Amino acid sequence: MLASLTLEEKASLLSGLDRWRTKPVERAGVPSVWLSDGPHGVRRETEPDVSLPATAFPTSSALGATWDPELVEQVAAAIGREAAAQGVHVMLGPGINIKRTPLCGRNFEYLAEDPVLSGVLGAAYVRGMQSTGVGATVKHLAANNQENGRHWMSSEVDERTLREVYLAAFERVVTTAAPRLVMSSYNRVNGVHSSQNPWLLTHVLRDEWGFQGAVVSDWISVHDRVAALRAGLDLEMPGVDGVTDAEVVVAVRAGELDEAIVDRAALRLLALVDAVLPAVQGQVLDDSVLADHRALARRAAADATVLLANDGVLPLDPAAAQRIALIGRFADEPRIQGRGSACVNPRGQSSIREALAAELGDLVTYLPGYPAHDDDPARIDEHLVDAAVGAVRGSDAAIVVVGLPDHVESEGYDRTHLELPAAQQVLLEVLAATGTPLVVVLVSGSAVRLGEWHGAASAVVQAWLAGQEAGPALADVLLGRADPGGRLGETFPLRLEDTPAHLSYPGERGRARYAEGVFVGHRWYDARRMEVRHPFGHGLSYTTFDYTALEVGAMDPESGDVPVALTVTNTGGRPGSDVVQVYVEPAAAPVARPPRELKAFRKVRLEAGESRRVELTLSHRDFAWYDVDSGSWARSAGIARVVVGRSSRDLRLGVDVEVVLPPGAAAPATDAELEPRALAWSAGESERRRVR
Ligand code: BGC
């Protein structure tokens, strides 16, 4: 096919027909394919800002909090089925950028602050999506960790940090799940636009990771099409009326661009079209499939719900005939997703108010408590507060639903602080003083600061932006029909000033310097031994779990593999789920390493009293650090420790393991060995400067 295409036709394949389609080559029988956002449902536009209804699944923050690759795979497969039925060949997701700062406006679209959690769940998403034949697009490569200035800022990140944190999730997804597409990011990485960055798009992505698919630009992020093609970008989206196609043709004719580069990209596009075309043939969704998707969205939302604190007030007993005050506008006007390109037109949605009323009838009294979210969030309406206080005083328990206003969490800009709106904070303080047990439900796609009211609340529930079934799912959790299955994929800090990027975010004069290096997320708080409000990995269940009999085998010197096994027992009286988290405390190394890092995890569901042996294998990379001097992953010989726990701060068991090198392997260069090299380099540099 490639040989039969003219240069103009090949160039035309490499940019969009419009916002969503690739260009066909009708003469040669090459059809166009349709790309749609993602990631938590299909946004198949019919005209600008109007899209077909689709099941709105929990957003990525929520999916990240499930710590459940099988569930994420099922959700992605459901989204894939809906995409195919709407004629969509490629979904523009998952987004797996690391949550470097809780302020990033797009955090609700990302999975976690941690590369292992993001990578494992991102790979599961791609596998699920592509099991339906629809192509997945992992985005945004790379270091797109803030929205402010995203079109021009340069993320200035040292190579070790890129490799260990910001590229690691992409590497795992590309090497284990083979996504059809990778999307380059808007920002520059170390000065070079991602869409035109040969180190990123060719050296790392293709030569090192072996990526076989196509690279698509983020929408309107190509500044020089010829440079982008040379760097390894294949498809410019959306189309710009063929203007840049003509530039490609001219560059080839002028001998400035090797036609082989155009051929290579055209071949990737032809391969993509070939691979995804069958997906949409004969896909129909009947009512029973849609009902299954709705049920899955509800199960996923419950499984994402994080019970942050509970003095025993939860679960509520539906048979106890308690009078419940349900306070907070979000209980009636649900926030189910964030703003921007990910926004899905949901197939329906019902509120927590409806869900509880259906269950408890007149026992539930609803009052808004604070002004509508489009109002000035700082406006405190005393009438609303007084009415809420009255209702709470006359009740046995109160559920107070608070969260971030809709316009605060969006693509295109960041949050400016971590606070809940002032009106909600005042409401919470006043209600906490009533003495009625308070269950506070937080609706947000990212961490918020929990104020002084936190200590007085009987329970605190992080409900995220949990998609169209958020209301019924929350009722399932509050009434104990579902165990709160979520664990935090991001730390809830005490204050903004504590967060890792605080002093270097959002950057200045076009550069965001990632000064905290590899100390991102729990690595930062642990290295600094800082108190946090709720640590990474935290989340309570309605039952209790015990960890026993941790066994850590000897390291295989060749592969670096280390077998790990432990027994998890549900010691409580109800069925429930837990996430076994395996952290490695590294052996001493010639570089600064975090005290411990998440390396593996397993979600287990156990009946009351049930025990299960959980077996996992750690590997070389789980003990290694990236050695920029040798350009490879190095492990340092010495004693490391494998610790297992229920969060990064609730570590239950640990066993030392001796890290050994393969026979004959050279240890990473020591500082003493590096010194002469560095001195030689600086001598050469002085000489070069003198000559200049
Ligand atoms: C976003 C991408 C999205 C694309 C298409 C861009 O603004 O950054 O994530 O896929 O638009 O809507």
XYZ file of C-alpha atoms in Angstrom, residues 73-515:
443
model
C -9.572 -3.433 32.795
C -13.301 -4.133 32.913
C -14.142 -0.431 32.962
C -11.869 0.264 29.993
C -13.385 -2.647 28.066
C -16.855 -1.230 28.694
C -15.722 2.181 27.444
C -14.190 0.447 24.420
C -17.508 -1.273 23.620
C -19.356 2.036 23.797
C -16.695 3.693 21.645
C -16.936 1.019 18.982
C -20.728 1.250 18.941
C -20.411 4.986 18.284
C -17.970 4.467 15.430
C -14.931 5.510 17.450
C -11.755 3.620 16.552
C -9.323 5.200 18.988
C -9.838 6.471 22.526
C -7.649 9.306 23.790
C -6.806 7.805 27.158
C -5.618 6.786 29.678
C -3.907 9.863 31.139
C -1.094 8.684 33.382
C 0.823 11.818 34.307
C 2.079 11.856 37.872
C 0.285 14.109 40.366
C 3.306 16.211 41.263
C 1.221 18.881 42.951
C -2.351 18.594 44.225
C -3.010 21.914 42.479
C -2.807 20.528 38.925
C -6.216 21.291 37.407
C -6.242 17.998 35.590
C -5.455 15.706 38.486
C -8.938 14.213 38.258
C -7.840 12.851 34.870
C -4.732 11.187 36.268
C -4.415 8.047 38.318
C -1.912 8.652 41.109
C 1.118 10.391 42.545
C 3.050 7.156 42.172
C 4.577 5.621 39.034
C 3.970 1.981 40.007
C 0.282 2.498 40.762
C -0.168 4.665 37.636
C 1.745 2.226 35.461
C -0.017 -0.940 36.607
C -3.492 0.597 36.333
C -2.623 2.405 33.074
C -1.526 -0.894 31.540
C -4.740 -2.555 32.741
C -6.758 0.224 31.116
C -4.951 -0.233 27.795
C -5.424 -4.017 27.885
C -9.135 -3.647 28.608
C -9.675 -1.022 25.941
C -7.739 -2.870 23.268
C -9.496 -6.167 24.050
C -12.444 -4.583 22.224
C -10.326 -3.746 19.184
C -10.444 -0.017 19.919
C -7.006 1.589 20.136
C -5.894 3.201 23.407
C -3.749 6.338 23.624
C -1.520 6.756 26.619
C -1.014 10.447 27.344
C 0.604 12.981 27.836
C 4.281 12.118 27.247
C 5.904 13.664 29.270
C 6.170 15.752 32.440
C 2.829 17.478 31.844
C 2.151 17.892 35.552
C 0.513 21.295 35.629
C -1.949 23.102 33.442
C -0.718 26.647 34.043
C 1.505 27.622 31.136
C 1.189 24.154 29.602
C 1.638 25.363 26.025
C 4.996 26.946 26.537
C 6.500 26.015 29.903
C 9.526 23.775 29.957
C 9.501 21.054 32.594
C 13.117 21.045 33.699
C 13.687 17.575 35.079
C 16.968 15.761 35.639
C 17.248 12.468 33.807
C 17.216 10.217 36.864
C 13.972 11.811 38.053
C 12.440 11.506 34.598
C 13.344 7.834 34.405
C 12.371 6.882 37.962
C 9.214 8.957 38.281
C 7.801 10.729 35.228
C 8.635 8.217 32.488
C 8.320 5.060 34.571
C 4.542 4.668 34.246
C 4.724 5.268 30.474
C 7.505 2.728 30.210
C 5.452 0.097 32.022
C 2.362 0.719 29.897
C 4.284 0.741 26.614
C 6.356 -2.344 27.389
C 3.618 -4.462 28.973
C 0.395 -3.411 27.236
C 1.447 -2.131 23.777
C -0.943 0.802 23.352
C -1.703 1.634 19.729
C -0.883 5.295 20.341
C 1.133 7.559 22.576
C 0.183 11.236 22.790
C 2.956 13.787 23.218
C 2.337 16.581 25.700
C 1.930 20.331 25.183
C 4.842 21.384 27.363
C 8.520 21.372 26.594
C 10.769 18.850 28.327
C 14.152 20.305 29.179
C 13.672 23.054 26.631
C 12.371 21.009 23.680
C 8.657 20.737 22.816
C 7.517 17.181 23.498
C 6.003 16.947 20.016
C 9.434 17.721 18.556
C 11.635 15.981 21.069
C 13.793 13.267 19.450
C 15.199 12.074 22.772
C 11.698 11.441 24.095
C 9.874 10.227 20.983
C 12.604 8.187 19.372
C 15.512 7.454 21.653
C 13.504 6.544 24.747
C 10.075 5.602 23.404
C 11.071 3.565 20.373
C 14.721 2.607 20.667
C 14.685 1.770 24.352
C 11.099 0.745 25.030
C 10.414 -0.756 21.613
C 7.175 1.167 20.991
C 5.618 -0.038 17.725
C 2.530 2.167 17.528
C 2.019 5.735 16.360
C 2.727 8.982 18.181
C -0.040 11.591 17.999
C 0.424 15.203 19.049
C -1.734 16.758 21.693
C -4.286 19.001 20.027
C -2.467 21.941 18.458
C 0.963 21.370 19.934
C 3.096 21.015 16.816
C 5.164 24.115 16.208
C 7.319 22.821 13.354
C 5.841 19.865 11.493
C 9.065 18.873 9.777
C 11.013 18.953 13.047
C 8.221 16.935 14.679
C 8.343 14.245 11.989
C 12.106 14.024 12.272
C 11.806 13.705 16.050
C 9.404 10.756 15.754
C 5.916 12.278 15.795
C 3.624 10.552 13.307
C 0.224 12.231 13.420
C -0.489 15.926 13.907
C -3.940 16.537 15.404
C -6.196 18.142 14.626
C -5.789 18.964 10.946
C -4.866 22.437 9.810
C -6.307 22.244 6.270
C -3.305 20.479 4.865
C -1.071 23.527 5.350
C 1.612 21.615 7.184
C 1.277 18.640 4.804
C 2.487 20.988 2.072
C 5.446 21.934 4.264
C 6.383 18.272 4.519
C 6.213 17.808 0.756
C 8.306 20.927 0.133
C 10.902 19.814 2.682
C 11.257 16.406 1.015
C 11.526 17.939 -2.465
C 14.131 20.423 -1.218
C 16.184 17.560 0.203
C 15.721 18.824 3.751
C 13.674 15.869 4.953
C 14.423 12.269 4.090
C 11.369 10.694 2.429
C 12.103 7.554 4.435
C 10.954 9.461 7.530
C 7.629 10.228 5.869
C 7.346 6.604 4.768
C 8.007 5.353 8.259
C 5.275 7.531 9.763
C 2.823 6.765 6.930
C 3.391 3.068 7.475
C 2.560 3.459 11.157
C -0.662 5.251 10.255
C -1.621 2.583 7.726
C -0.934 -0.065 10.348
C -3.083 1.809 12.854
C -6.002 2.149 10.428
C -5.711 -1.526 9.580
C -5.669 -2.575 13.201
C -8.573 -0.505 14.512
C -10.998 -0.621 11.565
C -12.613 -3.947 12.483
C -13.435 -2.711 16.005
C -16.466 -0.718 14.947
C -17.962 -3.318 12.641
C -21.155 -4.782 13.972
C -20.812 -3.307 17.471
C -24.233 -2.587 18.923
C -25.167 -1.892 22.493
C -28.436 -3.299 23.647
C -30.135 -2.300 26.878
C -28.738 -5.222 28.795
C -25.151 -4.248 27.928
C -25.843 -0.672 28.988
C -27.396 -1.888 32.227
C -24.240 -3.924 32.850
C -22.143 -0.821 32.240
C -24.235 1.147 34.690
C -23.816 -1.568 37.300
C -20.075 -1.647 36.633
C -19.841 2.146 37.019
C -21.618 1.824 40.370
C -19.397 -1.004 41.579
C -16.262 0.867 40.483
C -17.378 4.032 42.286
C -17.965 2.108 45.537
C -14.640 0.374 45.109
C -12.948 3.758 44.719
C -14.542 5.309 47.797
C -11.957 5.921 50.485
C -13.055 5.786 54.102
C -10.555 8.245 55.581
C -11.799 8.137 59.168
C -14.546 6.299 61.032
C -15.297 6.095 64.741
C -17.851 3.376 64.107
C -20.732 5.559 62.930
C -20.458 3.912 59.508
C -21.966 1.881 58.082
C -25.375 3.297 58.921
C -27.907 0.656 59.738
C -30.907 1.038 57.397
C -33.068 -0.891 59.864
C -32.272 1.376 62.824
C -34.841 4.026 61.834
C -32.341 6.815 62.493
C -33.276 10.327 61.436
C -30.624 11.487 58.985
C -29.945 15.115 58.060
C -28.466 15.185 54.565
C -26.742 18.522 54.117
C -24.922 19.991 51.124
C -25.865 20.945 47.606
C -23.639 18.306 46.067
C -25.965 15.727 47.615
C -28.702 17.007 45.325
C -26.748 18.426 42.379
C -23.985 15.866 41.969
C -20.533 16.674 40.658
C -19.506 13.605 38.765
C -16.549 14.731 36.635
C -14.184 17.625 35.955
C -14.165 20.145 33.143
C -12.377 20.121 29.816
C -11.808 17.608 27.055
C -12.646 14.649 29.305
C -16.199 15.814 29.968
C -18.695 13.094 29.053
C -22.393 13.542 28.311
C -23.662 11.030 30.907
C -26.417 8.577 30.059
C -28.129 9.616 33.246
C -27.270 10.383 36.806
C -28.930 10.159 40.144
C -27.987 11.914 43.328
C -27.128 10.656 46.777
C -30.287 12.426 47.906
C -32.414 10.279 45.583
C -30.485 7.140 46.475
C -30.902 7.633 50.242
C -34.515 8.741 49.953
C -35.310 5.580 47.994
C -33.892 3.579 50.873
C -34.798 5.548 53.982
C -37.816 7.604 52.820
C -38.972 10.296 55.236
C -36.161 9.594 57.652
C -33.924 11.729 55.431
C -34.173 15.530 55.533
C -32.207 17.361 52.849
C -30.977 20.954 53.093
C -28.487 22.705 50.793
C -26.307 24.236 53.549
C -24.234 26.404 51.211
C -24.828 28.463 48.054
C -24.980 26.937 44.577
C -21.538 26.170 43.224
C -21.729 28.800 40.514
C -22.144 31.448 43.186
C -19.224 33.160 44.859
C -17.815 30.262 46.882
C -16.842 32.624 49.683
C -20.361 33.922 50.189
C -21.741 32.645 53.454
C -25.499 32.473 53.558
C -26.504 32.485 57.223
C -30.027 31.356 56.446
C -28.727 28.221 54.781
C -26.363 27.535 57.695
C -29.046 28.126 60.333
C -31.517 25.861 58.587
C -28.869 23.135 58.352
C -28.020 23.467 62.050
C -31.697 23.105 62.943
C -32.031 19.940 60.863
C -28.820 18.437 62.224
C -29.815 19.130 65.845
C -33.062 17.266 65.299
C -31.353 14.219 63.749
C -29.547 11.138 64.961
C -26.741 11.592 62.434
C -25.820 14.005 59.673
C -24.268 13.346 56.276
C -22.608 16.517 55.018
C -21.571 16.498 51.376
C -18.961 19.143 50.532
C -16.356 19.550 47.821
C -14.736 21.707 45.199
C -16.926 23.869 42.977
C -17.270 22.695 39.397
C -15.169 25.440 37.789
C -12.203 24.779 40.075
C -11.158 21.419 38.630
C -10.506 21.763 34.955
C -8.177 21.235 32.078
C -6.408 24.454 31.076
C -5.659 25.949 34.479
C -4.680 24.893 37.985
C -6.234 25.382 41.386
C -4.809 28.243 43.378
C -5.127 26.666 46.830
C -6.150 23.476 48.643
C -9.125 24.887 50.518
C -12.773 23.970 50.375
C -14.972 27.021 49.718
C -15.222 29.241 52.791
C -18.989 28.767 53.020
C -18.505 25.002 53.331
C -15.780 25.345 55.926
C -17.956 27.585 58.076
C -20.840 25.154 57.704
C -18.651 22.218 58.776
C -17.321 24.068 61.841
C -20.810 25.024 62.960
C -22.248 21.553 62.372
C -19.309 19.940 64.185
C -20.276 21.958 67.267
C -23.822 20.537 67.365
C -22.655 17.235 68.829
C -24.672 15.215 66.306
C -22.430 12.569 64.699
C -21.191 13.959 61.367
C -20.326 11.913 58.309
C -18.447 14.253 55.977
C -18.348 13.260 52.317
C -15.754 14.970 50.115
C -16.428 15.414 46.415
C -13.234 16.349 44.601
C -10.890 14.934 42.011
C -7.809 15.746 44.008
C -6.624 16.270 47.578
C -8.120 19.140 49.608
C -7.076 20.480 52.985
C -9.246 19.102 55.750
C -9.777 21.841 58.317
C -10.205 21.847 62.078
C -13.645 20.238 61.726
C -11.848 17.034 60.714
C -11.156 15.973 64.302
C -14.793 16.406 65.281
C -16.254 14.404 62.400
C -17.324 10.866 63.183
C -16.437 9.716 59.688
C -14.823 11.238 56.613
C -15.341 9.736 53.183
C -13.438 10.684 50.006
C -15.966 10.104 47.221
C -13.950 11.663 44.316
C -15.664 12.632 41.076
C -17.128 9.217 40.719
C -19.153 9.293 37.518
C -22.855 8.997 36.842
C -23.484 6.286 39.449
C -21.732 8.236 42.224
C -24.974 8.722 44.195
C -26.142 5.109 44.384
C -22.550 3.935 44.958
C -22.172 6.295 47.899
C -25.431 5.020 49.345
C -24.100 1.464 48.946
C -21.044 2.399 51.016
C -22.797 4.511 53.655
C -25.418 1.831 54.248
C -22.843 -0.971 54.291
C -24.004 -2.820 51.187
C -20.502 -2.294 49.798
C -17.201 -2.136 51.645
C -15.365 1.144 50.990
C -12.770 -0.379 48.670
C -10.650 2.706 47.935
C -7.146 3.560 49.119
C -5.561 6.961 48.485
C -3.513 7.162 45.311
C -2.356 10.579 46.491
C -1.291 11.977 49.838
C -3.657 14.346 51.638
C -1.202 16.877 53.103
C -1.769 19.027 56.166
C -1.086 22.204 54.208
C -0.106 23.323 50.746
C 3.278 24.470 52.034
C 4.149 20.846 52.830
C 3.747 19.576 49.272
C 6.820 18.438 47.304
C 6.679 20.988 44.492
C 5.645 23.912 46.639
C 8.766 26.019 46.190
C 9.247 25.330 42.493
C 5.648 25.265 41.239
C 4.471 26.800 38.887
C 7.943 27.841 37.777
C 9.120 31.128 36.453
C 10.116 32.664 33.176
C 8.958 29.674 31.184
C 10.661 27.013 33.257
C 9.229 24.687 35.894
C 12.243 23.255 37.651
C 11.470 19.936 39.315
C 13.720 20.801 42.235
